[in-house]
Amino acid sequence: MSLDSRFKDEALRQLMVEVSACKKCGLWRSRRNPVLGDGDPSSPIVFIGEAPGYWEDVRGKPFVGAAGRLLDEILGKAMMPRNSVYITNVVKCRPPENRDPLPEEIEACSPYLDRQLDLIRPRVIVTLGRHSTAYIFSRASIPFDGISRVQGKVYEVSFWGERTYVVASYHPAAALYNVRLRGEIENTIKLAGVILGQVLSKS
Ligand code: URA
Ligand code: SF4
């Protein structure tokens, strides 16, 4: 393991210690396990969902329920197996009854996501759903006018002084009962894989 990946692993372990003790918003009261992230922190591509659901809260891992199984399948089709990418969420504790996270919860929790991204410095960021898309767009000063207008598009931004690509997607949970959305998500994630291939071939 390189020094760089040992440093990242250690920093992420430290972040997990902080998140486990975090009480910055009310969600700590009802969570079983906080969910920091999963996958390869050395990956050049990061997928960002919304918040843990029931199974994520039980297992302490992102995207391990029904939406997660669909995401795994779509990642496989795009030739990016789950363990080759890094997956996380905007909010680290499960909102009760899987309700949407509140703006103040996103505000309280997003510094953890920022620190993960600062460590990993991905070249491609895939936002899954409107909450993570709105958050990453706000960080990049891109106007957000609804997920259906921006999904499937690629945005070139400057993060960490480097060209970084943001690819916006519908959330996989939205595709569980909607075949059309499923096709859209598959195409978007395949596109993200193509962009990643281009970025890596230039560097
Ligand atoms: N939905 C999300 O947004 N994140 C998860 O981790 C699981 C479901
Ligand atoms: Fe802390 Fe985030 Fe959990 Fe709120 S959701 S308690 S900010 S870790």
PDB file of C-alpha atoms and ligand atoms in Angstrom:
ATOM      1  CA  MET A   1       0.000   0.000   0.000  1.00  0.00           C
ATOM      2  CA  SER A   2       1.424   3.397  -0.969  1.00  0.00           C
ATOM      3  CA  LEU A   3       2.060   6.105   1.584  1.00  0.00           C
ATOM      4  CA  ASP A   4      -0.670   8.148  -0.045  1.00  0.00           C
ATOM      5  CA  SER A   5      -3.325   5.446   0.365  1.00  0.00           C
ATOM      6  CA  ARG A   6      -2.180   4.726   3.937  1.00  0.00           C
ATOM      7  CA  PHE A   7      -2.579   8.427   4.708  1.00  0.00           C
ATOM      8  CA  LYS A   8      -6.075   8.465   3.185  1.00  0.00           C
ATOM      9  CA  ASP A   9      -7.133   5.341   5.089  1.00  0.00           C
ATOM     10  CA  GLU A  10      -5.918   6.820   8.350  1.00  0.00           C
ATOM     11  CA  ALA A  11      -7.631  10.162   7.689  1.00  0.00           C
ATOM     12  CA  LEU A  12     -10.894   8.378   6.837  1.00  0.00           C
ATOM     13  CA  ARG A  13     -10.625   6.303  10.025  1.00  0.00           C
ATOM     14  CA  GLN A  14     -10.242   9.547  11.969  1.00  0.00           C
ATOM     15  CA  LEU A  15     -13.270  10.997  10.172  1.00  0.00           C
ATOM     16  CA  MET A  16     -15.285   7.899  11.117  1.00  0.00           C
ATOM     17  CA  VAL A  17     -14.351   8.427  14.776  1.00  0.00           C
ATOM     18  CA  GLU A  18     -15.630  12.020  14.537  1.00  0.00           C
ATOM     19  CA  VAL A  19     -18.833  11.079  12.724  1.00  0.00           C
ATOM     20  CA  SER A  20     -19.558   8.331  15.277  1.00  0.00           C
ATOM     21  CA  ALA A  21     -19.475  10.936  18.057  1.00  0.00           C
ATOM     22  CA  CYS A  22     -21.191  13.688  16.033  1.00  0.00           C
ATOM     23  CA  LYS A  23     -24.230  15.502  17.413  1.00  0.00           C
ATOM     24  CA  LYS A  24     -24.211  18.488  15.058  1.00  0.00           C
ATOM     25  CA  CYS A  25     -27.779  17.827  13.965  1.00  0.00           C
ATOM     26  CA  GLY A  26     -30.678  15.879  15.469  1.00  0.00           C
ATOM     27  CA  LEU A  27     -30.209  12.786  13.301  1.00  0.00           C
ATOM     28  CA  TRP A  28     -27.723  11.210  15.724  1.00  0.00           C
ATOM     29  CA  ARG A  29     -30.620  10.495  18.109  1.00  0.00           C
ATOM     30  CA  SER A  30     -32.337   7.894  15.949  1.00  0.00           C
ATOM     31  CA  ARG A  31     -29.450   6.437  13.958  1.00  0.00           C
ATOM     32  CA  ARG A  32     -28.091   2.967  14.656  1.00  0.00           C
ATOM     33  CA  ASN A  33     -24.863   3.391  12.722  1.00  0.00           C
ATOM     34  CA  PRO A  34     -23.487   6.389  10.899  1.00  0.00           C
ATOM     35  CA  VAL A  35     -22.532   5.692   7.297  1.00  0.00           C
ATOM     36  CA  LEU A  36     -19.334   7.355   6.131  1.00  0.00           C
ATOM     37  CA  GLY A  37     -18.530   5.688   2.819  1.00  0.00           C
ATOM     38  CA  ASP A  38     -17.441   2.503   1.112  1.00  0.00           C
ATOM     39  CA  GLY A  39     -15.144   1.374  -1.659  1.00  0.00           C
ATOM     40  CA  ASP A  40     -11.710   2.452  -2.794  1.00  0.00           C
ATOM     41  CA  PRO A  41     -10.563   5.850  -1.420  1.00  0.00           C
ATOM     42  CA  SER A  42      -7.882   5.881  -4.128  1.00  0.00           C
ATOM     43  CA  SER A  43     -10.515   5.728  -6.848  1.00  0.00           C
ATOM     44  CA  PRO A  44     -10.627   8.673  -9.269  1.00  0.00           C
ATOM     45  CA  ILE A  45     -14.457   8.502  -9.301  1.00  0.00           C
ATOM     46  CA  VAL A  46     -16.840   9.153  -6.404  1.00  0.00           C
ATOM     47  CA  PHE A  47     -20.607   8.548  -6.280  1.00  0.00           C
ATOM     48  CA  ILE A  48     -22.625  10.684  -3.874  1.00  0.00           C
ATOM     49  CA  GLY A  49     -26.117   9.693  -2.711  1.00  0.00           C
ATOM     50  CA  GLU A  50     -28.491  11.367  -0.329  1.00  0.00           C
ATOM     51  CA  ALA A  51     -28.591   9.726   3.110  1.00  0.00           C
ATOM     52  CA  PRO A  52     -28.599   6.215   4.607  1.00  0.00           C
ATOM     53  CA  GLY A  53     -31.852   4.254   4.490  1.00  0.00           C
ATOM     54  CA  TYR A  54     -32.978   1.318   6.648  1.00  0.00           C
ATOM     55  CA  TRP A  55     -30.340  -1.264   5.638  1.00  0.00           C
ATOM     56  CA  GLU A  56     -27.546   1.275   5.422  1.00  0.00           C
ATOM     57  CA  ASP A  57     -28.326   2.299   9.017  1.00  0.00           C
ATOM     58  CA  VAL A  58     -28.301  -1.366  10.108  1.00  0.00           C
ATOM     59  CA  ARG A  59     -25.054  -2.230   8.321  1.00  0.00           C
ATOM     60  CA  GLY A  60     -23.173   1.072   8.476  1.00  0.00           C
ATOM     61  CA  LYS A  61     -22.518   0.977   4.713  1.00  0.00           C
ATOM     62  CA  PRO A  62     -23.938   3.089   1.890  1.00  0.00           C
ATOM     63  CA  PHE A  63     -26.215   1.640  -0.791  1.00  0.00           C
ATOM     64  CA  VAL A  64     -26.748  -1.891   0.536  1.00  0.00           C
ATOM     65  CA  GLY A  65     -30.572  -2.012   0.221  1.00  0.00           C
ATOM     66  CA  ALA A  66     -32.758  -2.285  -2.884  1.00  0.00           C
ATOM     67  CA  ALA A  67     -31.435   0.936  -4.455  1.00  0.00           C
ATOM     68  CA  GLY A  68     -27.916  -0.269  -3.697  1.00  0.00           C
ATOM     69  CA  ARG A  69     -28.439  -3.571  -5.494  1.00  0.00           C
ATOM     70  CA  LEU A  70     -29.614  -1.657  -8.525  1.00  0.00           C
ATOM     71  CA  LEU A  71     -26.634   0.684  -8.299  1.00  0.00           C
ATOM     72  CA  ASP A  72     -24.242  -2.307  -8.102  1.00  0.00           C
ATOM     73  CA  GLU A  73     -25.825  -3.793 -11.201  1.00  0.00           C
ATOM     74  CA  ILE A  74     -25.592  -0.518 -13.123  1.00  0.00           C
ATOM     75  CA  LEU A  75     -21.966  -0.019 -12.046  1.00  0.00           C
ATOM     76  CA  GLY A  76     -21.167  -3.523 -13.279  1.00  0.00           C
ATOM     77  CA  LYS A  77     -22.736  -2.800 -16.673  1.00  0.00           C
ATOM     78  CA  ALA A  78     -20.638   0.371 -16.891  1.00  0.00           C
ATOM     79  CA  MET A  79     -17.485  -1.720 -16.240  1.00  0.00           C
ATOM     80  CA  MET A  80     -16.905  -0.032 -12.890  1.00  0.00           C
ATOM     81  CA  PRO A  81     -17.407  -2.714 -10.225  1.00  0.00           C
ATOM     82  CA  ARG A  82     -18.523  -1.348  -6.886  1.00  0.00           C
ATOM     83  CA  ASN A  83     -15.237  -2.087  -5.107  1.00  0.00           C
ATOM     84  CA  SER A  84     -13.335  -0.055  -7.712  1.00  0.00           C
ATOM     85  CA  VAL A  85     -15.185   3.200  -6.933  1.00  0.00           C
ATOM     86  CA  TYR A  86     -15.883   5.206  -3.768  1.00  0.00           C
ATOM     87  CA  ILE A  87     -19.495   5.666  -2.634  1.00  0.00           C
ATOM     88  CA  THR A  88     -20.808   8.056  -0.008  1.00  0.00           C
ATOM     89  CA  ASN A  89     -23.761  10.317   0.873  1.00  0.00           C
ATOM     90  CA  VAL A  90     -24.354  13.985   1.659  1.00  0.00           C
ATOM     91  CA  VAL A  91     -25.825  13.099   5.069  1.00  0.00           C
ATOM     92  CA  LYS A  92     -24.227  10.419   7.239  1.00  0.00           C
ATOM     93  CA  CYS A  93     -27.096   9.429   9.583  1.00  0.00           C
ATOM     94  CA  ARG A  94     -30.459   7.990   8.531  1.00  0.00           C
ATOM     95  CA  PRO A  95     -33.382  10.429   8.583  1.00  0.00           C
ATOM     96  CA  PRO A  96     -36.371   8.873  10.420  1.00  0.00           C
ATOM     97  CA  GLU A  97     -38.773   7.016   8.083  1.00  0.00           C
ATOM     98  CA  ASN A  98     -36.336   7.761   5.227  1.00  0.00           C
ATOM     99  CA  ARG A  99     -37.672  11.300   4.909  1.00  0.00           C
ATOM    100  CA  ASP A 100     -35.699  13.797   2.848  1.00  0.00           C
ATOM    101  CA  PRO A 101     -32.835  15.403   4.746  1.00  0.00           C
ATOM    102  CA  LEU A 102     -33.632  18.930   5.918  1.00  0.00           C
ATOM    103  CA  PRO A 103     -31.548  21.882   4.694  1.00  0.00           C
ATOM    104  CA  GLU A 104     -30.094  22.349   8.182  1.00  0.00           C
ATOM    105  CA  GLU A 105     -29.094  18.661   8.320  1.00  0.00           C
ATOM    106  CA  ILE A 106     -27.324  18.955   4.963  1.00  0.00           C
ATOM    107  CA  GLU A 107     -25.600  22.112   6.160  1.00  0.00           C
ATOM    108  CA  ALA A 108     -24.471  20.450   9.394  1.00  0.00           C
ATOM    109  CA  CYS A 109     -23.243  17.252   7.749  1.00  0.00           C
ATOM    110  CA  SER A 110     -21.764  18.386   4.427  1.00  0.00           C
ATOM    111  CA  PRO A 111     -18.373  19.401   5.908  1.00  0.00           C
ATOM    112  CA  TYR A 112     -17.712  15.662   6.349  1.00  0.00           C
ATOM    113  CA  LEU A 113     -18.384  15.097   2.646  1.00  0.00           C
ATOM    114  CA  ASP A 114     -16.134  18.056   1.837  1.00  0.00           C
ATOM    115  CA  ARG A 115     -13.331  16.489   3.859  1.00  0.00           C
ATOM    116  CA  GLN A 116     -13.802  13.126   2.131  1.00  0.00           C
ATOM    117  CA  LEU A 117     -13.653  14.800  -1.267  1.00  0.00           C
ATOM    118  CA  ASP A 118     -10.613  16.878  -0.259  1.00  0.00           C
ATOM    119  CA  LEU A 119      -8.811  13.645   0.661  1.00  0.00           C
ATOM    120  CA  ILE A 120      -9.854  11.614  -2.352  1.00  0.00           C
ATOM    121  CA  ARG A 121      -9.733  14.445  -4.916  1.00  0.00           C
ATOM    122  CA  PRO A 122     -11.721  12.526  -7.518  1.00  0.00           C
ATOM    123  CA  ARG A 123     -11.469  13.545 -11.168  1.00  0.00           C
ATOM    124  CA  VAL A 124     -15.129  12.585 -11.743  1.00  0.00           C
ATOM    125  CA  ILE A 125     -18.000  13.080  -9.287  1.00  0.00           C
ATOM    126  CA  VAL A 126     -21.365  11.432  -9.963  1.00  0.00           C
ATOM    127  CA  THR A 127     -24.227  12.969  -8.003  1.00  0.00           C
ATOM    128  CA  LEU A 128     -27.149  10.622  -7.390  1.00  0.00           C
ATOM    129  CA  GLY A 129     -30.426  12.489  -6.934  1.00  0.00           C
ATOM    130  CA  ARG A 130     -31.415  16.060  -6.368  1.00  0.00           C
ATOM    131  CA  HIS A 131     -29.958  16.606  -2.891  1.00  0.00           C
ATOM    132  CA  SER A 132     -26.418  15.628  -3.731  1.00  0.00           C
ATOM    133  CA  THR A 133     -26.634  17.323  -7.131  1.00  0.00           C
ATOM    134  CA  ALA A 134     -27.881  20.563  -5.546  1.00  0.00           C
ATOM    135  CA  TYR A 135     -25.086  20.417  -2.970  1.00  0.00           C
ATOM    136  CA  ILE A 136     -22.223  19.786  -5.422  1.00  0.00           C
ATOM    137  CA  PHE A 137     -23.636  22.349  -7.867  1.00  0.00           C
ATOM    138  CA  SER A 138     -23.719  24.956  -5.089  1.00  0.00           C
ATOM    139  CA  ARG A 139     -20.058  24.204  -4.297  1.00  0.00           C
ATOM    140  CA  ALA A 140     -19.191  24.670  -7.949  1.00  0.00           C
ATOM    141  CA  SER A 141     -21.452  27.758  -8.326  1.00  0.00           C
ATOM    142  CA  ILE A 142     -23.542  26.054 -11.007  1.00  0.00           C
ATOM    143  CA  PRO A 143     -27.219  27.095 -10.948  1.00  0.00           C
ATOM    144  CA  PHE A 144     -29.454  24.110 -10.117  1.00  0.00           C
ATOM    145  CA  ASP A 145     -32.870  24.146 -11.732  1.00  0.00           C
ATOM    146  CA  GLY A 146     -34.143  20.664 -10.993  1.00  0.00           C
ATOM    147  CA  ILE A 147     -32.739  17.155 -11.413  1.00  0.00           C
ATOM    148  CA  SER A 148     -34.660  16.347 -14.597  1.00  0.00           C
ATOM    149  CA  ARG A 149     -33.054  19.314 -16.391  1.00  0.00           C
ATOM    150  CA  VAL A 150     -29.486  18.467 -15.432  1.00  0.00           C
ATOM    151  CA  GLN A 151     -29.414  14.677 -15.261  1.00  0.00           C
ATOM    152  CA  GLY A 152     -27.308  13.050 -17.950  1.00  0.00           C
ATOM    153  CA  LYS A 153     -25.200  16.191 -18.379  1.00  0.00           C
ATOM    154  CA  VAL A 154     -21.528  16.651 -17.656  1.00  0.00           C
ATOM    155  CA  TYR A 155     -20.185  19.808 -16.013  1.00  0.00           C
ATOM    156  CA  GLU A 156     -16.553  20.787 -16.047  1.00  0.00           C
ATOM    157  CA  VAL A 157     -15.585  22.493 -12.789  1.00  0.00           C
ATOM    158  CA  SER A 158     -12.403  23.487 -11.034  1.00  0.00           C
ATOM    159  CA  PHE A 159     -11.940  21.740  -7.688  1.00  0.00           C
ATOM    160  CA  TRP A 160      -8.522  21.544  -6.001  1.00  0.00           C
ATOM    161  CA  GLY A 161      -7.104  23.646  -8.833  1.00  0.00           C
ATOM    162  CA  GLU A 162      -7.734  20.783 -11.231  1.00  0.00           C
ATOM    163  CA  ARG A 163     -10.285  20.123 -13.900  1.00  0.00           C
ATOM    164  CA  THR A 164     -12.963  17.924 -12.354  1.00  0.00           C
ATOM    165  CA  TYR A 165     -16.081  16.560 -14.041  1.00  0.00           C
ATOM    166  CA  VAL A 166     -19.467  16.497 -12.330  1.00  0.00           C
ATOM    167  CA  VAL A 167     -22.027  14.122 -13.827  1.00  0.00           C
ATOM    168  CA  ALA A 168     -25.598  14.499 -12.518  1.00  0.00           C
ATOM    169  CA  SER A 169     -27.887  11.472 -12.314  1.00  0.00           C
ATOM    170  CA  TYR A 170     -31.301  10.550 -11.054  1.00  0.00           C
ATOM    171  CA  HIS A 171     -31.222   8.611  -7.773  1.00  0.00           C
ATOM    172  CA  PRO A 172     -31.291   4.806  -8.248  1.00  0.00           C
ATOM    173  CA  ALA A 173     -34.235   4.539  -5.805  1.00  0.00           C
ATOM    174  CA  ALA A 174     -36.303   6.509  -8.320  1.00  0.00           C
ATOM    175  CA  ALA A 175     -35.620   3.790 -10.897  1.00  0.00           C
ATOM    176  CA  LEU A 176     -36.786   0.847  -8.791  1.00  0.00           C
ATOM    177  CA  TYR A 177     -40.292   1.123 -10.219  1.00  0.00           C
ATOM    178  CA  ASN A 178     -39.609   3.122 -13.357  1.00  0.00           C
ATOM    179  CA  VAL A 179     -37.947   1.457 -16.314  1.00  0.00           C
ATOM    180  CA  ARG A 180     -37.414   4.712 -18.220  1.00  0.00           C
ATOM    181  CA  LEU A 181     -35.493   6.279 -15.360  1.00  0.00           C
ATOM    182  CA  ARG A 182     -33.461   3.135 -15.037  1.00  0.00           C
ATOM    183  CA  GLY A 183     -32.357   3.490 -18.657  1.00  0.00           C
ATOM    184  CA  GLU A 184     -31.471   7.146 -18.029  1.00  0.00           C
ATOM    185  CA  ILE A 185     -29.355   6.238 -14.990  1.00  0.00           C
ATOM    186  CA  GLU A 186     -27.592   3.445 -16.882  1.00  0.00           C
ATOM    187  CA  ASN A 187     -26.719   5.822 -19.709  1.00  0.00           C
ATOM    188  CA  THR A 188     -25.543   8.518 -17.315  1.00  0.00           C
ATOM    189  CA  ILE A 189     -23.296   6.170 -15.349  1.00  0.00           C
ATOM    190  CA  LYS A 190     -21.883   4.692 -18.556  1.00  0.00           C
ATOM    191  CA  LEU A 191     -21.167   8.250 -19.700  1.00  0.00           C
ATOM    192  CA  ALA A 192     -19.360   8.915 -16.413  1.00  0.00           C
ATOM    193  CA  GLY A 193     -17.214   5.840 -17.104  1.00  0.00           C
ATOM    194  CA  VAL A 194     -16.343   7.136 -20.572  1.00  0.00           C
ATOM    195  CA  ILE A 195     -15.412  10.579 -19.183  1.00  0.00           C
ATOM    196  CA  LEU A 196     -13.244   8.884 -16.565  1.00  0.00           C
ATOM    197  CA  GLY A 197     -11.481   6.852 -19.261  1.00  0.00           C
ATOM    198  CA  GLN A 198     -10.772  10.044 -21.210  1.00  0.00           C
ATOM    199  CA  VAL A 199      -9.493  11.887 -18.147  1.00  0.00           C
ATOM    200  CA  LEU A 200      -7.188   9.027 -17.165  1.00  0.00           C
ATOM    201  CA  SER A 201      -5.843   8.596 -20.688  1.00  0.00           C
ATOM    202  CA  LYS A 202      -4.763  12.264 -20.704  1.00  0.00           C
ATOM    203  CA  SER A 203      -3.017  12.180 -17.322  1.00  0.00           C
TER     204      SER A 203
HETATM  205  N1  URA B   1     -30.058   6.016  -0.741  1.00  0.00           N
HETATM  206  C1  URA B   1     -29.047   6.878  -0.603  1.00  0.00           C
HETATM  207  O1  URA B   1     -29.118   8.017  -1.039  1.00  0.00           O
HETATM  208  N2  URA B   1     -27.953   6.473   0.008  1.00  0.00           N
HETATM  209  C2  URA B   1     -27.800   5.259   0.485  1.00  0.00           C
HETATM  210  O2  URA B   1     -26.734   4.984   1.035  1.00  0.00           O
HETATM  211  C3  URA B   1     -28.862   4.350   0.323  1.00  0.00           C
HETATM  212  C4  URA B   1     -29.985   4.752  -0.288  1.00  0.00           C
HETATM  213 FE1  SF4 B   2     -23.554  14.630  12.616  1.00  0.00          FE
HETATM  214 FE2  SF4 B   2     -24.152  14.324  10.044  1.00  0.00          FE
HETATM  215 FE3  SF4 B   2     -25.085  12.592  11.790  1.00  0.00          FE
HETATM  216 FE4  SF4 B   2     -26.054  15.065  11.752  1.00  0.00          FE
HETATM  217  S1  SF4 B   2     -26.235  13.537  10.114  1.00  0.00           S
HETATM  218  S2  SF4 B   2     -25.443  13.925  13.580  1.00  0.00           S
HETATM  219  S3  SF4 B   2     -24.221  16.257  11.200  1.00  0.00           S
HETATM  220  S4  SF4 B   2     -22.924  12.922  11.288  1.00  0.00           S
END
